[in-house]
Amino acid sequence: QARTHRIPNMQQAIQLQQAISQAAVVGRVGRPRASISRVVRCAAQIASRSLTPCKITGVGSALPKLIVSNDDLAKLVDTNDEWIASRTGIRNRRVLANGETLGELAVKASKAALEMAGVQADQIDLILFATSSPDDLFGAAGQLQAGIGAKNACAFDLTAACSGFVLGLITATQYIRAGSAKRILVVGGGALSR
């Protein structure tokens, strides 16, 4: 039996298509022979649910104090500013020195982001720290949690190199949309030069 369903716009068509895929998977788990009409009904219910909106409400940053220029590097190895800048676009870089740690920089950046957002640390539900160079081999998210006083938050590290911060944003969005968290602090940091 064929039925025609009117879909007002492309966005709803995409949502319905995604919902049908989700409903078909759910239908197969519970009942291998779920009827098409049941799948379509289930898909329509899923499609009608609005996604929880997510937005970035605050940002912060922190940099190491030590600046190393291309001219400084030229004193150590056979190179010059023009050669490095023409190939990389880099003229200066920041390096952790004199006892600075990535964790300290993460705490400074996090506090700035929380201040901009108007959020207290104890209102954070989850902390995602994206880094491939934590101060501690076993991770740094817990230390960041303690450093900002986020006593109600769960915290874990993500290790995905250059894409870590983007992965952190995607992961945060999924936690919010699933209803598992309302406020998430995503921090990306790297200290490959110490």
Short mmCIF file of C-alpha atoms in Angstrom, two decimals:
data_model
loop_
_atom_site.label_atom_id
_atom_site.label_comp_id
_atom_site.label_asym_id
_atom_site.label_seq_id
_atom_site.Cartn_x
_atom_site.Cartn_y
_atom_site.Cartn_z
CA GLN A 1 0.00 0.00 0.00
CA ALA A 2 1.61 3.24 -1.14
CA ARG A 3 1.23 6.48 0.78
CA THR A 4 2.37 9.94 -0.10
CA HIS A 5 3.69 12.21 2.64
CA ARG A 6 4.01 15.94 2.00
CA ILE A 7 7.28 17.35 3.37
CA PRO A 8 7.27 21.18 3.47
CA ASN A 9 11.00 21.87 3.17
CA MET A 10 14.41 20.31 2.56
CA GLN A 11 15.44 20.51 6.23
CA GLN A 12 12.43 18.43 7.27
CA ALA A 13 13.11 15.99 4.42
CA ILE A 14 16.67 15.49 5.66
CA GLN A 15 15.47 15.06 9.26
CA LEU A 16 12.88 12.52 8.14
CA GLN A 17 15.45 10.58 6.13
CA GLN A 18 17.80 10.47 9.13
CA ALA A 19 14.94 9.52 11.41
CA ILE A 20 13.86 6.70 9.10
CA SER A 21 17.38 5.32 9.23
CA GLN A 22 17.37 5.56 13.02
CA ALA A 23 13.91 4.07 13.30
CA ALA A 24 14.78 1.21 10.98
CA VAL A 25 17.72 0.29 13.16
CA VAL A 26 15.62 0.51 16.31
CA GLY A 27 12.85 -1.48 14.65
CA ARG A 28 15.20 -4.29 13.66
CA VAL A 29 16.48 -4.69 17.21
CA GLY A 30 13.07 -5.13 18.82
CA ARG A 31 11.09 -6.68 15.96
CA PRO A 32 12.76 -8.08 12.89
CA ARG A 33 9.54 -7.74 10.87
CA ALA A 34 8.48 -4.23 11.85
CA SER A 35 6.01 -2.82 9.38
CA ILE A 36 6.98 0.07 7.13
CA SER A 37 4.13 2.20 8.51
CA ARG A 38 5.43 1.63 12.04
CA VAL A 39 8.92 2.65 10.95
CA VAL A 40 7.56 5.78 9.26
CA ARG A 41 5.53 6.69 12.37
CA CYS A 42 8.56 6.21 14.57
CA ALA A 43 10.69 8.22 12.11
CA ALA A 44 8.18 11.06 12.12
CA GLN A 45 8.28 11.16 15.93
CA ILE A 46 12.09 11.30 15.93
CA ALA A 47 12.15 13.95 13.20
CA SER A 48 9.67 16.11 15.08
CA ARG A 49 11.98 16.37 18.08
CA SER A 50 14.06 19.50 17.93
CA LEU A 51 17.76 19.26 18.58
CA THR A 52 19.04 20.99 21.68
CA PRO A 53 20.80 24.14 20.49
CA CYS A 54 24.50 24.44 21.29
CA LYS A 55 26.62 27.55 21.22
CA ILE A 56 30.00 28.80 22.37
CA THR A 57 29.38 31.33 25.13
CA GLY A 58 32.94 32.18 26.14
CA VAL A 59 36.50 31.84 24.93
CA GLY A 60 39.86 32.28 26.58
CA SER A 61 43.51 31.87 25.75
CA ALA A 62 46.91 31.75 27.38
CA LEU A 63 50.41 31.62 25.91
CA PRO A 64 53.84 30.81 27.32
CA LYS A 65 55.96 33.86 28.11
CA LEU A 66 59.10 32.82 26.19
CA ILE A 67 59.13 33.93 22.53
CA VAL A 68 61.64 32.25 20.22
CA SER A 69 62.19 34.02 16.90
CA ASN A 70 63.57 32.61 13.68
CA ASP A 71 66.71 34.67 14.31
CA ASP A 72 67.06 32.91 17.68
CA LEU A 73 66.83 29.55 15.90
CA ALA A 74 69.44 30.69 13.34
CA LYS A 75 71.93 30.95 16.21
CA LEU A 76 71.41 27.24 16.97
CA VAL A 77 71.12 25.68 13.49
CA ASP A 78 72.06 26.57 9.93
CA THR A 79 68.95 28.53 8.87
CA ASN A 80 67.63 32.08 8.64
CA ASP A 81 64.42 34.01 9.14
CA GLU A 82 63.60 34.30 5.42
CA TRP A 83 64.02 30.56 4.79
CA ILE A 84 61.71 29.56 7.68
CA ALA A 85 59.12 32.30 7.06
CA SER A 86 58.87 31.61 3.32
CA ARG A 87 58.16 27.92 3.92
CA THR A 88 56.02 28.04 7.07
CA GLY A 89 54.84 31.63 7.52
CA ILE A 90 56.18 31.49 11.08
CA ARG A 91 58.42 34.24 12.45
CA ASN A 92 58.00 33.59 16.19
CA ARG A 93 56.80 30.75 18.37
CA ARG A 94 55.98 30.39 22.08
CA VAL A 95 57.82 27.84 24.21
CA LEU A 96 57.15 26.61 27.74
CA ALA A 97 60.13 27.54 29.89
CA ASN A 98 61.16 28.36 33.44
CA GLY A 99 58.83 25.84 35.06
CA GLU A 100 55.69 26.78 33.08
CA THR A 101 53.29 23.89 32.52
CA LEU A 102 50.55 23.23 30.01
CA GLY A 103 48.17 22.71 32.93
CA GLU A 104 48.80 26.24 34.22
CA LEU A 105 48.08 27.70 30.80
CA ALA A 106 44.91 25.60 30.53
CA VAL A 107 43.72 26.92 33.89
CA LYS A 108 44.33 30.55 32.81
CA ALA A 109 42.54 30.06 29.48
CA SER A 110 39.65 28.23 31.17
CA LYS A 111 39.14 30.96 33.76
CA ALA A 112 39.06 33.58 31.00
CA ALA A 113 36.48 31.55 29.04
CA LEU A 114 34.31 31.03 32.12
CA GLU A 115 34.46 34.74 32.95
CA MET A 116 33.40 35.70 29.41
CA ALA A 117 30.54 33.19 29.56
CA GLY A 118 29.41 34.38 32.99
CA VAL A 119 29.61 30.83 34.32
CA GLN A 120 31.02 29.68 37.65
CA ALA A 121 33.36 26.67 37.65
CA ASP A 122 31.00 24.67 39.85
CA GLN A 123 28.27 25.04 37.19
CA ILE A 124 30.31 23.05 34.65
CA ASP A 125 29.05 19.50 34.04
CA LEU A 126 31.92 18.19 31.91
CA ILE A 127 35.49 19.16 31.02
CA LEU A 128 37.09 17.91 27.82
CA PHE A 129 40.82 18.58 27.60
CA ALA A 130 42.15 17.96 24.09
CA THR A 131 45.92 17.56 24.17
CA SER A 132 48.57 15.22 22.86
CA SER A 133 51.15 16.56 25.30
CA PRO A 134 49.72 16.49 28.84
CA ASP A 135 51.97 17.32 31.79
CA ASP A 136 51.09 13.90 33.23
CA LEU A 137 51.25 10.74 31.12
CA PHE A 138 47.91 9.63 32.60
CA GLY A 139 46.09 12.79 31.53
CA ALA A 140 45.57 16.35 32.63
CA ALA A 141 41.79 16.90 32.65
CA GLY A 142 41.48 15.99 36.34
CA GLN A 143 44.21 18.47 37.24
CA LEU A 144 42.46 21.15 35.18
CA GLN A 145 39.21 20.33 36.97
CA ALA A 146 40.89 20.83 40.35
CA GLY A 147 42.76 23.93 39.13
CA ILE A 148 39.57 25.81 38.26
CA GLY A 149 37.47 24.37 41.11
CA ALA A 150 34.93 22.55 38.93
CA LYS A 151 33.86 20.26 41.78
CA ASN A 152 30.68 19.06 40.02
CA ALA A 153 32.25 18.22 36.66
CA CYS A 154 33.35 14.99 35.14
CA ALA A 155 36.63 15.43 33.24
CA PHE A 156 38.54 13.47 30.62
CA ASP A 157 41.27 13.93 28.05
CA LEU A 158 40.97 13.58 24.28
CA THR A 159 44.10 12.74 22.33
CA ALA A 160 43.63 13.50 18.65
CA ALA A 161 46.64 15.71 17.81
CA CYS A 162 45.76 18.71 15.60
CA SER A 163 42.07 17.83 15.36
CA GLY A 164 41.68 17.45 19.14
CA PHE A 165 39.88 20.73 19.79
CA VAL A 166 37.43 20.15 16.92
CA LEU A 167 36.80 16.62 18.20
CA GLY A 168 36.23 18.15 21.64
CA LEU A 169 33.59 20.54 20.27
CA ILE A 170 31.84 17.69 18.46
CA THR A 171 31.93 15.51 21.59
CA ALA A 172 30.58 18.36 23.72
CA THR A 173 27.72 18.90 21.28
CA GLN A 174 26.78 15.24 21.48
CA TYR A 175 26.75 15.28 25.30
CA ILE A 176 24.51 18.36 25.29
CA ARG A 177 22.13 16.99 22.67
CA ALA A 178 21.89 13.68 24.48
CA GLY A 179 20.87 15.55 27.63
CA SER A 180 23.89 14.31 29.61
CA ALA A 181 25.32 17.78 30.22
CA LYS A 182 24.29 21.42 29.98
CA ARG A 183 27.57 23.30 30.35
CA ILE A 184 30.82 21.90 29.01
CA LEU A 185 34.30 23.37 29.07
CA VAL A 186 36.36 22.35 26.02
CA VAL A 187 40.06 23.11 26.23
CA GLY A 188 42.65 22.52 23.54
CA GLY A 189 46.33 22.82 24.32
CA GLY A 190 49.69 21.58 23.21
CA ALA A 191 53.22 21.91 24.50
CA LEU A 192 55.38 20.23 21.90
CA SER A 193 58.19 22.73 22.59
CA ARG A 194 59.45 22.90 26.16
#
